mmCIF file of C-alpha atoms in Angstrom:
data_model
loop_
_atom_site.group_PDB
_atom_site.id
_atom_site.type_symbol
_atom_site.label_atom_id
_atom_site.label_comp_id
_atom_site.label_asym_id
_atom_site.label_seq_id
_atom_site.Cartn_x
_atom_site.Cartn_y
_atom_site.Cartn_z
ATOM 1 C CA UNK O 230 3.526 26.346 -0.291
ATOM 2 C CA UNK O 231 1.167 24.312 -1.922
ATOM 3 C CA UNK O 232 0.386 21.339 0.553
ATOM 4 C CA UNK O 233 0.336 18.953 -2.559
ATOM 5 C CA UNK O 234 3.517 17.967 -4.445
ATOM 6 C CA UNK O 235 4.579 14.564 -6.115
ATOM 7 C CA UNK O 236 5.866 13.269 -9.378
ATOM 8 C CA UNK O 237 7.900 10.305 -8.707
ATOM 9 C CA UNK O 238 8.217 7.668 -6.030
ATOM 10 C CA UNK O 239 11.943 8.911 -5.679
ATOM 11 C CA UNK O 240 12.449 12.795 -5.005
ATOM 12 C CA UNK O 241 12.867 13.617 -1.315
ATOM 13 C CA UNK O 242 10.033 12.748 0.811
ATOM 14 C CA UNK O 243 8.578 15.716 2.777
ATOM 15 C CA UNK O 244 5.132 14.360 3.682
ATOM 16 C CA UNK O 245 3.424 11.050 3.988
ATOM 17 C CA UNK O 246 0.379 9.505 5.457
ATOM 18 C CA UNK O 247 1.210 6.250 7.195
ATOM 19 C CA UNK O 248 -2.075 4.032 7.327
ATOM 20 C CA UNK O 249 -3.659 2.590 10.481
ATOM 21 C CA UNK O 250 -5.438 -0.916 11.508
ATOM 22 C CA UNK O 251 -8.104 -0.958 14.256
ATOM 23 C CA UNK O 252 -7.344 -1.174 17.997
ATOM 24 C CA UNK O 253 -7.295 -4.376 19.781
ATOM 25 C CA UNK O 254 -10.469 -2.501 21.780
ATOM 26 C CA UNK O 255 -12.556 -2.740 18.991
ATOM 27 C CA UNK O 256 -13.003 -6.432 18.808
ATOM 28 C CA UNK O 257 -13.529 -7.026 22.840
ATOM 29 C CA UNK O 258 -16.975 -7.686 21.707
ATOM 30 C CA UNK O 259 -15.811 -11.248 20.504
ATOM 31 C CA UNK O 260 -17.060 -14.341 22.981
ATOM 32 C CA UNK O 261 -14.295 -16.840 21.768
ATOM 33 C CA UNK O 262 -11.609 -15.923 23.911
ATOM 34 C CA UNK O 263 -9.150 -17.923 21.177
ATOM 35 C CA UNK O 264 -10.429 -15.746 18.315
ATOM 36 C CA UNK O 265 -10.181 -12.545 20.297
ATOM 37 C CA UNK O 266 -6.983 -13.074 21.847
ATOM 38 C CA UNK O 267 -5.162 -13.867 18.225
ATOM 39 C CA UNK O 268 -6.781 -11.300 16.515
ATOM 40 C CA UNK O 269 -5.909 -8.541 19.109
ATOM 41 C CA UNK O 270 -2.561 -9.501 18.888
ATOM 42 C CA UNK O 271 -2.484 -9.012 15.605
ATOM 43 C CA UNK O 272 -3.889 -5.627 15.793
ATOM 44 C CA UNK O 273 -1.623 -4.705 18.514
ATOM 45 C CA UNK O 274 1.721 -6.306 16.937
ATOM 46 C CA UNK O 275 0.100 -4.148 13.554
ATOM 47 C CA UNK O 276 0.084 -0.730 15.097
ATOM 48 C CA UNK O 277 3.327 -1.457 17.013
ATOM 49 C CA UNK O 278 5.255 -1.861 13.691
ATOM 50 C CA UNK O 279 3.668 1.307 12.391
ATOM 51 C CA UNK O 280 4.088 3.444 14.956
ATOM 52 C CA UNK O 281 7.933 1.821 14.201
ATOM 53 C CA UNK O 282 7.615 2.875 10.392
ATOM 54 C CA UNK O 283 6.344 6.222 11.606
ATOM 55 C CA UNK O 284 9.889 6.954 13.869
ATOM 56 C CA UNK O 285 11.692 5.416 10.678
ATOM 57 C CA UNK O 286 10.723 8.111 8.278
ATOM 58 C CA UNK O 287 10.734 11.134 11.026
ATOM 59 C CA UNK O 288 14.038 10.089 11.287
ATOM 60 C CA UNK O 289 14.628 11.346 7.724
ATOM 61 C CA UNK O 290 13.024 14.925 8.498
ATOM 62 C CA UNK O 291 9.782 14.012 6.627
ATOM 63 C CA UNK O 292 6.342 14.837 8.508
ATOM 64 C CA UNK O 293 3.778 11.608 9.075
ATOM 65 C CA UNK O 294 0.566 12.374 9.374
ATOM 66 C CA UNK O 295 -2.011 8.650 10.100
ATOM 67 C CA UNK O 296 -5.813 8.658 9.363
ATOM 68 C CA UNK O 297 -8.646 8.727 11.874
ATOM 69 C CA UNK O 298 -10.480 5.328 12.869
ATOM 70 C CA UNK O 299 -14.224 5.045 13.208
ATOM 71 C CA UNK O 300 -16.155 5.721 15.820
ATOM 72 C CA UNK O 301 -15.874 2.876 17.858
ATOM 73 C CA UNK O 302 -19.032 2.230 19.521
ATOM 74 C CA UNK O 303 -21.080 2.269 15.886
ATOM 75 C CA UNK O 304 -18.212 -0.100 14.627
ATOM 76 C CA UNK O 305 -19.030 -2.229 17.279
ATOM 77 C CA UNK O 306 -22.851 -2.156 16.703
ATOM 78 C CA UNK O 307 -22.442 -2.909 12.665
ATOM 79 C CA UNK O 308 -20.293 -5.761 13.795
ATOM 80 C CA UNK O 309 -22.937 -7.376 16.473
ATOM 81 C CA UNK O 310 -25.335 -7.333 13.740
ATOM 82 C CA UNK O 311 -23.385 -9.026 11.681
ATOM 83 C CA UNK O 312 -22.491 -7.256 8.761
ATOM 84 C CA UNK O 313 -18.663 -8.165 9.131
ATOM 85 C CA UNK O 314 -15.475 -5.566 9.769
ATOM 86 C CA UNK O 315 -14.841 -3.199 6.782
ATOM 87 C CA UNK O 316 -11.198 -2.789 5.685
ATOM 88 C CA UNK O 317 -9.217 -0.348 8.348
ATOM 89 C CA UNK O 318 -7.797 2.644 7.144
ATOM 90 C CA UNK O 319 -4.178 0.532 6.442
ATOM 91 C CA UNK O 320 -3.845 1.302 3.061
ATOM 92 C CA UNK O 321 -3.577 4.532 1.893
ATOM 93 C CA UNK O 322 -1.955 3.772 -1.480
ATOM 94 C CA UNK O 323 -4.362 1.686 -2.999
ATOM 95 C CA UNK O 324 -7.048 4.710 -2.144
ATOM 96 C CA UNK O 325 -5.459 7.541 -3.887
ATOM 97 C CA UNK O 326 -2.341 8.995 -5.314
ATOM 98 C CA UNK O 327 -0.620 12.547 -5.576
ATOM 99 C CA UNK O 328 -0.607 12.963 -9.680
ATOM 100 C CA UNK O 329 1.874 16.338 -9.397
ATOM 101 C CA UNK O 330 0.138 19.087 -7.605
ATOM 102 C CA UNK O 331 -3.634 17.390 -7.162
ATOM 103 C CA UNK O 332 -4.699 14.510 -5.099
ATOM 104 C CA UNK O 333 -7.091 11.856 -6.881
ATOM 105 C CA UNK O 334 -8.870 10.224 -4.837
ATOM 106 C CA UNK O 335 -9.892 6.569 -6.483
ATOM 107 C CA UNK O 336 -12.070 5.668 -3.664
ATOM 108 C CA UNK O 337 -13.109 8.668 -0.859
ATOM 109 C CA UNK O 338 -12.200 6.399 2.463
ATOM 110 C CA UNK O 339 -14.152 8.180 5.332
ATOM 111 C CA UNK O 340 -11.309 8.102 7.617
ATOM 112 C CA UNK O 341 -9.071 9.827 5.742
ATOM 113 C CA UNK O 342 -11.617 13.123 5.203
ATOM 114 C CA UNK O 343 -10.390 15.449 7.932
ATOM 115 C CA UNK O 344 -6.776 15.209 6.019
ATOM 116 C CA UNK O 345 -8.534 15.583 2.573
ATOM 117 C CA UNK O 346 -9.806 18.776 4.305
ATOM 118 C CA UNK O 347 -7.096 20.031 5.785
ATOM 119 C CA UNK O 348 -5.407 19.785 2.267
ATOM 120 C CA UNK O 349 -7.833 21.727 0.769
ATOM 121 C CA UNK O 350 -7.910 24.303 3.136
ATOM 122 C CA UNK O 351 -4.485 25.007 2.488
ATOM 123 C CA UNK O 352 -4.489 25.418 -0.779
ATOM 124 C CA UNK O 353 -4.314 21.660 -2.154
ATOM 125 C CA UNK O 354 -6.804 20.536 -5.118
ATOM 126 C CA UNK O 355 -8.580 17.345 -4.025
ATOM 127 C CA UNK O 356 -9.906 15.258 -6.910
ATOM 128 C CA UNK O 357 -12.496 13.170 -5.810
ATOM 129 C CA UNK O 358 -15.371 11.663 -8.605
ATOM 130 C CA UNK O 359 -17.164 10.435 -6.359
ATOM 131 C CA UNK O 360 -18.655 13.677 -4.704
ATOM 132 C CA UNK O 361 -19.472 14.898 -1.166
ATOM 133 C CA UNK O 362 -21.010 11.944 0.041
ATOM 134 C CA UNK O 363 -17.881 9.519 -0.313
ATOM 135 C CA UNK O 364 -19.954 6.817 -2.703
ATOM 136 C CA UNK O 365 -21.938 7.090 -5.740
ATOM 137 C CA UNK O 366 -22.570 3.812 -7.364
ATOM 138 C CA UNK O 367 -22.318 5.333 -10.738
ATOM 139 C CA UNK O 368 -18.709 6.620 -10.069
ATOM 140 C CA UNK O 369 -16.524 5.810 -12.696
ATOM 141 C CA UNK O 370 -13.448 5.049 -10.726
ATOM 142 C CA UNK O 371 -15.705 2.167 -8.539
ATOM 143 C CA UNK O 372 -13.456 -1.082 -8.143
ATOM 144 C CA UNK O 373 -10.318 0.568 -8.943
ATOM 145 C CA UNK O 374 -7.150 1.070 -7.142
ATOM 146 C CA UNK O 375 -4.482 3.730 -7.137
ATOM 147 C CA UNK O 376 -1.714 1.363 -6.649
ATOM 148 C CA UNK O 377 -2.107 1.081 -10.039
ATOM 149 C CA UNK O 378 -0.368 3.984 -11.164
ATOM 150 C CA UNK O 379 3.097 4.425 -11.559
ATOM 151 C CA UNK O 380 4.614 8.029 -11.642
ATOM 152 C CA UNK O 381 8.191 8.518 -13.551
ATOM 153 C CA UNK O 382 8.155 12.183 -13.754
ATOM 154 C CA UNK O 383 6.671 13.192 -17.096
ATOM 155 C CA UNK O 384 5.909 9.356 -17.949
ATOM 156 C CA UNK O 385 2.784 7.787 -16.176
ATOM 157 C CA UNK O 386 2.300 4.085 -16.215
ATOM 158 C CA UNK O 387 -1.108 2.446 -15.885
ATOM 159 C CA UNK O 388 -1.685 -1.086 -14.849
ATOM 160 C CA UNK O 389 -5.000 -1.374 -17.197
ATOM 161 C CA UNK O 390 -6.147 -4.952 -16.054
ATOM 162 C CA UNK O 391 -7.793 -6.707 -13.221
ATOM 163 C CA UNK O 392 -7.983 -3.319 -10.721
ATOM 164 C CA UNK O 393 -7.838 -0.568 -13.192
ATOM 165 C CA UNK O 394 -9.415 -0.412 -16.612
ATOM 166 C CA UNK O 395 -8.912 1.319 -19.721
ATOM 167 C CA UNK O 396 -11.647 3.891 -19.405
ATOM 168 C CA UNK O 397 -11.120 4.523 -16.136
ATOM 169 C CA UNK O 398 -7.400 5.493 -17.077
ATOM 170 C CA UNK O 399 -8.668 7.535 -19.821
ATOM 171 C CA UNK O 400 -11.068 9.307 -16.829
ATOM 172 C CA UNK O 401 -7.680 10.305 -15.098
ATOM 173 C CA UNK O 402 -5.945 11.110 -17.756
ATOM 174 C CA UNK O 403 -8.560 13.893 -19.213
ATOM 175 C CA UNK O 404 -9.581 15.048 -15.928
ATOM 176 C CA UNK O 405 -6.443 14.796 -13.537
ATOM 177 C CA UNK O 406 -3.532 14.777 -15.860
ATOM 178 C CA UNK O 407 -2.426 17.636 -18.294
ATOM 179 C CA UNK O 408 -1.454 17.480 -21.821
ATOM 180 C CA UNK O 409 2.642 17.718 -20.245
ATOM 181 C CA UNK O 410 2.363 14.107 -19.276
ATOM 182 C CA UNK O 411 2.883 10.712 -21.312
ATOM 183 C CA UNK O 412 0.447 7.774 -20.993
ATOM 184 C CA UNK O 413 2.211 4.675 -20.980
ATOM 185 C CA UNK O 414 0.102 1.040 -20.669
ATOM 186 C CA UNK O 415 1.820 -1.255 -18.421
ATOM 187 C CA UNK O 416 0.155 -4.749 -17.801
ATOM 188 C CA UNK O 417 0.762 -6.829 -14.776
ATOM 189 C CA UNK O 418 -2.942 -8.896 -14.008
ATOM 190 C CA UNK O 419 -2.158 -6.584 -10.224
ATOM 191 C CA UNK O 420 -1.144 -3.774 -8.237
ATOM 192 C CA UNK O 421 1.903 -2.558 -10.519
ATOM 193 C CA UNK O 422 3.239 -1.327 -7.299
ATOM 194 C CA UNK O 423 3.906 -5.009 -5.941
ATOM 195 C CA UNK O 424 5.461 -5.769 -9.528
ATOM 196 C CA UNK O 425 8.059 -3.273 -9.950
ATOM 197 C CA UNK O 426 9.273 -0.162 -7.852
ATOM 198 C CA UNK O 427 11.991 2.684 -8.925
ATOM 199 C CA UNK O 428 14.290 3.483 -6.408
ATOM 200 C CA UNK O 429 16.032 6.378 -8.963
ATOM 201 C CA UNK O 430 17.011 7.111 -12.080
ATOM 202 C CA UNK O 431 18.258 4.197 -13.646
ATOM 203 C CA UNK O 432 17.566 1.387 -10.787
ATOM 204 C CA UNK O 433 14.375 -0.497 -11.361
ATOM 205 C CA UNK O 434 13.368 -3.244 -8.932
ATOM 206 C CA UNK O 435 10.994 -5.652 -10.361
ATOM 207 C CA UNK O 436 9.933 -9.099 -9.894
ATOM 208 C CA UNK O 437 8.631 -12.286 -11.349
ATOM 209 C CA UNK O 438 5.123 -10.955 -12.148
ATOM 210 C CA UNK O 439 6.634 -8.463 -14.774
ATOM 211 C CA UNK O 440 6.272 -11.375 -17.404
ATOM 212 C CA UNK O 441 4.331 -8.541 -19.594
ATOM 213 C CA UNK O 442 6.268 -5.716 -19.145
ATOM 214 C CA UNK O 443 8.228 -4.704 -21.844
ATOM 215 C CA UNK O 444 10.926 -2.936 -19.243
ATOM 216 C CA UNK O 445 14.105 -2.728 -21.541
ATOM 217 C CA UNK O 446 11.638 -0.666 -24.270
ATOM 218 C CA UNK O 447 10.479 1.257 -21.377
ATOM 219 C CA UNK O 448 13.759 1.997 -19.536
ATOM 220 C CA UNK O 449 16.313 1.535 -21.754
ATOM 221 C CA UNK O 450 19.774 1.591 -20.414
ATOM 222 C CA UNK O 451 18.031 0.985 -16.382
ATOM 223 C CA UNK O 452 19.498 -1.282 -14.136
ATOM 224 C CA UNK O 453 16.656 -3.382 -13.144
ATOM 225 C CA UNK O 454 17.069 -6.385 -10.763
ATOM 226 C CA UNK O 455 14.209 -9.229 -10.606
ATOM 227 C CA UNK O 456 13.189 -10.638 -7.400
ATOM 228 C CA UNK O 457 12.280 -14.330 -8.175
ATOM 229 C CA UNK O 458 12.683 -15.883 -5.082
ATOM 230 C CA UNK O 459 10.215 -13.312 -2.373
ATOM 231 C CA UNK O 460 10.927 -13.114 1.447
ATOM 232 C CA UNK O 461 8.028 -14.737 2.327
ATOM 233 C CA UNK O 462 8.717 -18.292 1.323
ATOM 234 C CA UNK O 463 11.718 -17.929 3.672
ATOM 235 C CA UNK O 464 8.967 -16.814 6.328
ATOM 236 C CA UNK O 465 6.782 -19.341 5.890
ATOM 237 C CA UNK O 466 9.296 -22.261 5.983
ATOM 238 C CA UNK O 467 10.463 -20.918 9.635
ATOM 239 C CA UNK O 468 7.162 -19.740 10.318
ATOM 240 C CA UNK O 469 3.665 -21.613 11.192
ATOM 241 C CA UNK O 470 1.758 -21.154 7.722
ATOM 242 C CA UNK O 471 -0.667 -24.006 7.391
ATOM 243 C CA UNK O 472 -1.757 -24.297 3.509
ATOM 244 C CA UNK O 473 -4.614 -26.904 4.718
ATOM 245 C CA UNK O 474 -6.221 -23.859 6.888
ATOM 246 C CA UNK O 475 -5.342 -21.388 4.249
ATOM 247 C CA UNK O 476 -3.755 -22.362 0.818
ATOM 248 C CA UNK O 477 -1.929 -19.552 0.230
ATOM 249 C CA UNK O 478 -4.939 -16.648 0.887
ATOM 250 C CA UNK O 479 -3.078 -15.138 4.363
ATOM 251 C CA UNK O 480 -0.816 -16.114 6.993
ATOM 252 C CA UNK O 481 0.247 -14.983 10.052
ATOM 253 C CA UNK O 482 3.953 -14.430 11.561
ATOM 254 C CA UNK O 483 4.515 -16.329 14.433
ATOM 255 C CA UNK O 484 1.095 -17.826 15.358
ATOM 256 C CA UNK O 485 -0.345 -21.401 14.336
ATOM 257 C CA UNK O 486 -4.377 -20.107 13.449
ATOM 258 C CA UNK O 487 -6.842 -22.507 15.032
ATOM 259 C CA UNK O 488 -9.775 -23.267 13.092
ATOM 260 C CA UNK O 489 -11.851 -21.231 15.058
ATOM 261 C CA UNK O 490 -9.736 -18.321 14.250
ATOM 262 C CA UNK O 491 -9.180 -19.272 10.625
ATOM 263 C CA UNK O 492 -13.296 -19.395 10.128
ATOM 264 C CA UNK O 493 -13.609 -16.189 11.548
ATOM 265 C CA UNK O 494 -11.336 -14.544 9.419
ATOM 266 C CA UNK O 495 -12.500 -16.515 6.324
ATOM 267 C CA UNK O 496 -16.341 -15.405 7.360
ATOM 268 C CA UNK O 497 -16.123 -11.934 9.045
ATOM 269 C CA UNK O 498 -13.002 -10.539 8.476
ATOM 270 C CA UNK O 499 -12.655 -11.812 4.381
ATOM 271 C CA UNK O 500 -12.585 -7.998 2.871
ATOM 272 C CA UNK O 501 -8.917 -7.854 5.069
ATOM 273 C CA UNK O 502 -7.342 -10.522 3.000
ATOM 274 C CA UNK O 503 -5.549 -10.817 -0.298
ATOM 275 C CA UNK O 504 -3.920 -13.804 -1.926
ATOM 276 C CA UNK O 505 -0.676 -13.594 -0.236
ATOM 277 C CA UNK O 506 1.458 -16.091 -1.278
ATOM 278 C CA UNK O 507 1.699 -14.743 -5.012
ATOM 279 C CA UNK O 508 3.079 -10.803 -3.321
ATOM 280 C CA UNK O 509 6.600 -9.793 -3.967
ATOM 281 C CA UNK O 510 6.972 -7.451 -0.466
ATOM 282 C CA UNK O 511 10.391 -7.329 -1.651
ATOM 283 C CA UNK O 512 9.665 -4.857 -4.284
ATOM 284 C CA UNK O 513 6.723 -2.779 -2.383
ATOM 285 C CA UNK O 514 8.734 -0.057 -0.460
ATOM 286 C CA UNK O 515 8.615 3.302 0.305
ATOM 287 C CA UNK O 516 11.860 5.577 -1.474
ATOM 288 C CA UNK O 517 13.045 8.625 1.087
ATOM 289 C CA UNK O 518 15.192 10.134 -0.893
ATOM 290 C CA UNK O 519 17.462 8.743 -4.097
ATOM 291 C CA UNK O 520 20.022 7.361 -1.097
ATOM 292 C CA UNK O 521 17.692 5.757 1.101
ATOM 293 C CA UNK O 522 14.778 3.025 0.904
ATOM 294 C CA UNK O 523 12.596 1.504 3.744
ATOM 295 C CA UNK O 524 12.085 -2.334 2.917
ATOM 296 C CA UNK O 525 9.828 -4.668 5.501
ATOM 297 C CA UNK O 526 12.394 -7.401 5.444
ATOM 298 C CA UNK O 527 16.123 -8.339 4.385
ATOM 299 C CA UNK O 528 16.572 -9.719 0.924
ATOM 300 C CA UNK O 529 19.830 -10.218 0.073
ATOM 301 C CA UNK O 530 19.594 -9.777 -3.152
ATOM 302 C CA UNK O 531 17.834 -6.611 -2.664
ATOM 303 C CA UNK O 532 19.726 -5.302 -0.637
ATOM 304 C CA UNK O 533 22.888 -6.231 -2.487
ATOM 305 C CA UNK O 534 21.678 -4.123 -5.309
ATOM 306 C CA UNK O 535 20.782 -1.326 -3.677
ATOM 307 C CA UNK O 536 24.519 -1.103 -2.182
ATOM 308 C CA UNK O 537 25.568 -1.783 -5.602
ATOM 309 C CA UNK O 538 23.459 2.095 -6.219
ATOM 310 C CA UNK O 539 24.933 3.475 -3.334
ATOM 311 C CA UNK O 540 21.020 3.869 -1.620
ATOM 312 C CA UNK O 541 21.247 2.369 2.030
ATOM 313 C CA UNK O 542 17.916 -0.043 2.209
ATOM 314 C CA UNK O 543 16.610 0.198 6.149
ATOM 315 C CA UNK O 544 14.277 -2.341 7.509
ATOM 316 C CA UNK O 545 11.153 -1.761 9.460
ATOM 317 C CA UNK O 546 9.324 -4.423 9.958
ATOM 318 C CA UNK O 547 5.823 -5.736 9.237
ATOM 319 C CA UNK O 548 5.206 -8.783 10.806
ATOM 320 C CA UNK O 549 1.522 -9.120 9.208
ATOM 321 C CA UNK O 550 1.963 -8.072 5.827
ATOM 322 C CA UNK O 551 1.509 -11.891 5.484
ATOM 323 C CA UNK O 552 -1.873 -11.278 7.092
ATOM 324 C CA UNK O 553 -2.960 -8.003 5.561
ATOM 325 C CA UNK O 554 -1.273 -8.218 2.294
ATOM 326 C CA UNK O 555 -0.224 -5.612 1.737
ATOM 327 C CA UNK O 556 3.662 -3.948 2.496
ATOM 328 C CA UNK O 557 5.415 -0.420 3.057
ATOM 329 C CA UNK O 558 4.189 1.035 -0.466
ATOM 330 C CA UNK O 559 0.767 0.246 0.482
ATOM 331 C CA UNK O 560 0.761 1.029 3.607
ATOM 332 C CA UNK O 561 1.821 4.486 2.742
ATOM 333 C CA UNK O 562 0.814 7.399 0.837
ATOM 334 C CA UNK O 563 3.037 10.516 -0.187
ATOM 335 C CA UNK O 564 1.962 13.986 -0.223
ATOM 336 C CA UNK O 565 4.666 16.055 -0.511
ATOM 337 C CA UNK O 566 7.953 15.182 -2.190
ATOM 338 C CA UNK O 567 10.873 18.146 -3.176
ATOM 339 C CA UNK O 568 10.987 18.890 -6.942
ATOM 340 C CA UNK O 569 9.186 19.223 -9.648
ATOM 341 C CA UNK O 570 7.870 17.570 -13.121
ATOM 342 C CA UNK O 571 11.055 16.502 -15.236
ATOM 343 C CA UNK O 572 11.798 13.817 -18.149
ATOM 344 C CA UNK O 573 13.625 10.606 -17.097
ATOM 345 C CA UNK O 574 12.908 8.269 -20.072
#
C-alpha cells in the first residue's frame, strides 16, 4: 500500500500529521518571570488542545502521526544569543501537501524529516526542490506556501498571489502534477485554505475574503455558504484582546498581555504571528469523512449548514489560534485519504 494517497480534502481520512508547538521547557531560559509564565501557558494550553485534536480524529479510526521538535539544548543556545525562536513545527499545511500519490514539499521543515523518511522508505515519492540539505536559496518554491493549493479531485486550484506565484504554480504543475489534472487560478490576496473549504460534493464553505472568486463558474450548482461574521469577533468581545497592545496582529484567549509580554512577542517571537483579526477559522477545518468535520469553535451558521448536509461538525478546540494564527486545516496535514482521482466539476 502506497503510504501516500490524497486527492481531495473530503474522502475518508486514513492518515494525518497533527503539528506541534514547543514545550513550556524550552523557554525556562527567560528572566522575566511575567513573560515566561504567559508564554508557557500558552505553550502548554497549545499542546493540550492538540493532544485533544489528536484523540478527536483517532476516534474516527484514522492514524496521527506529530513531528519531532528540536533539540532542545541548541534551541536554547540560538535563543541566548539572540537570534529569536523560529516557527515550531505547528503547521504542517502551509509546508507541504499530498498532490495524489506524491508529497511536495514547498518548504523541507527539519522536524518533519524522519516522517519524510519513513514515507519514502515505504514506498512514498517525496518531492522536495529544495534538495538534501533542506534550503537552497535559489529554490524556486522559496516564500511559498502549500496552503495555497486546493485539491477537488481532477481540478486543482491555485491561490497565485501574495504566498504563491504564477511560476511557481507552473513549477508544480510540470514537475508534480500529470497531464490528468486541470489547473484552475483562484485569487484570494491569502491562504485559499482560510477563504473557502469543501466539505463534499456540492457543499462549499467560504467566506468574506472570496470577493475574487468566481465560485458559481467554478462550482456550478454547489451549495456554498459565506461566513461574514467569523468566531473570533465573538471571542474577542468576551475575551481580553487589547487593539492598543496589538491592533489586530495576535491575541490571546483568556489572558490580558502585559507590555512586557507583548514586546517580547513583537521582538523575539514575531515569525509566530500572523494578522489575525482578518482569519475566517470558521472555514479552516479538517473533513474526516463526507459525514463528519472537525471545526475549532461553534458557528451557528456553520454548523447549521452542515446539518442542513447531513455532516455532523465536532468541535475541538484551539484556544490560541488567536495567537498562532493559524486553525485545524493548518494545523494539519493529510497523508492518506481512501479513494482515488475522480471528476467533481
Amino acid at each position: 500500500m502506497n503510504p501516500i494517497n490524497s486527492y481531495t480534502s473530503w474522502q475518508p481520512l486514513e492518515e494525518v500529521i497533527v503539528g506541534r508547538a514547543y514545550s513550556p521547557d524550552y523557554f525556562d531560559f527567560i528572566e522575566n518571570a511575567q513573560v515566561r509564565d504567559q508564554l508557557q501557558q500558552i505553550l502548554f494550553e497549545t499542546e493540550e488542545d492538540l493532544a485533544n485534536l489528536q484523540r478527536t480524529i483517532e476516534k474516527s479510526g484514522a492514524r496521527v502521526r506529530r513531528p519531532d521538535l528540536p533539540n532542545r539544548e541548541h534551541f536554547i543556545q540560538s535563543q541566548v544569543h539572540g537570534q529569536g525562536a523560529p516557527l515550531p513545527p505547528l503547521t504542517p499545511r502551509d509546508w507541504q501537501i499530498t498532490l495524489g500519490d506524491k508529497l511536495l514539499r514547498v518548504l523541507a521543515v527539519q522536524e518533519l524529516n524522519s516522517l519524510c523518511t519513513e514515507y519514502t522508505q515505504t514506498g512514498g515519492t517525496i518531492i522536495n526542490p529544495h534538495g538534501p540539505t533542506g534550503w537552497d536559496e535559489n529554490c524556486i518554491l522559496n516564500q511559498a506556501s502549500a496552503s495555497c493549493i486546493v485539491r477537488v479531485g481532477r481540478d486543482v486550484f491555485f491561490d497565485n498571489s501574495d504566498f504563491l506565484k504564477p511560476e511557481q504554480t507552473r513549477w508544480i504543475v510540470d514537475n508534480v502534477l500529470g497531464s490528468e489534472y486541470r489547473i484552475h487560478e483562484a485569487i484570494t490576496d491569502g491562504h485559499g485554505d482560510a477563504v473557502f473549504a469543501i466539505l463534499k460534493p456540492g457543499v462549499l464553505l467560504s467566506s468574506k475574503h472570496d470577493v475574487n472568486l468566481d465560485l458559481a463558474r467554478d462550482f456550478p450548482g454547489w451549495d456554498v455558504c459565506k461566513i461574514w461574521d467569523s468566531s473570533i469577533w465573538a471571542a474577542m468581545e468576551v475575551g481580553k484582546f487589547k487593539y492598543e497592545q496589538s491592533p489586530g496582529a495576535w491575541y490571546v484567549q483568556g489572558q490580558t498581555p502585559t507590555p512586557e509580554f507583548t514586546q517580547f512577542v513583537d521582538t523575539y517571537l514575531n515569525k509566530w504571528t500572523g494578522f489575525v483579526a482578518e482569519t475566517v477559522f470558521d472555514v479552516n477545518c479538517l473533513v474526516l469523512d463526507e459525514s463528519q468535520v472537525i471545526f475549532s469553535a461553534y458557528n451557528k451558521e456553520v454548523f447549521d449548514y452542515c446539518r442542513k448536509h447531513r455532516i455532523e461538525p465536532i468541535i475541538s478546540e484551539l484556544r490560541h489560534s488567536y495567537f498562532w494564527d493559524g486553525g485545524i486545516s493548518c494545523c494539519t496535514q493529510d497523508i492518506r485519504r481512501r479513494g482515488g482521482l475522480e471528476t467533481y466539476l
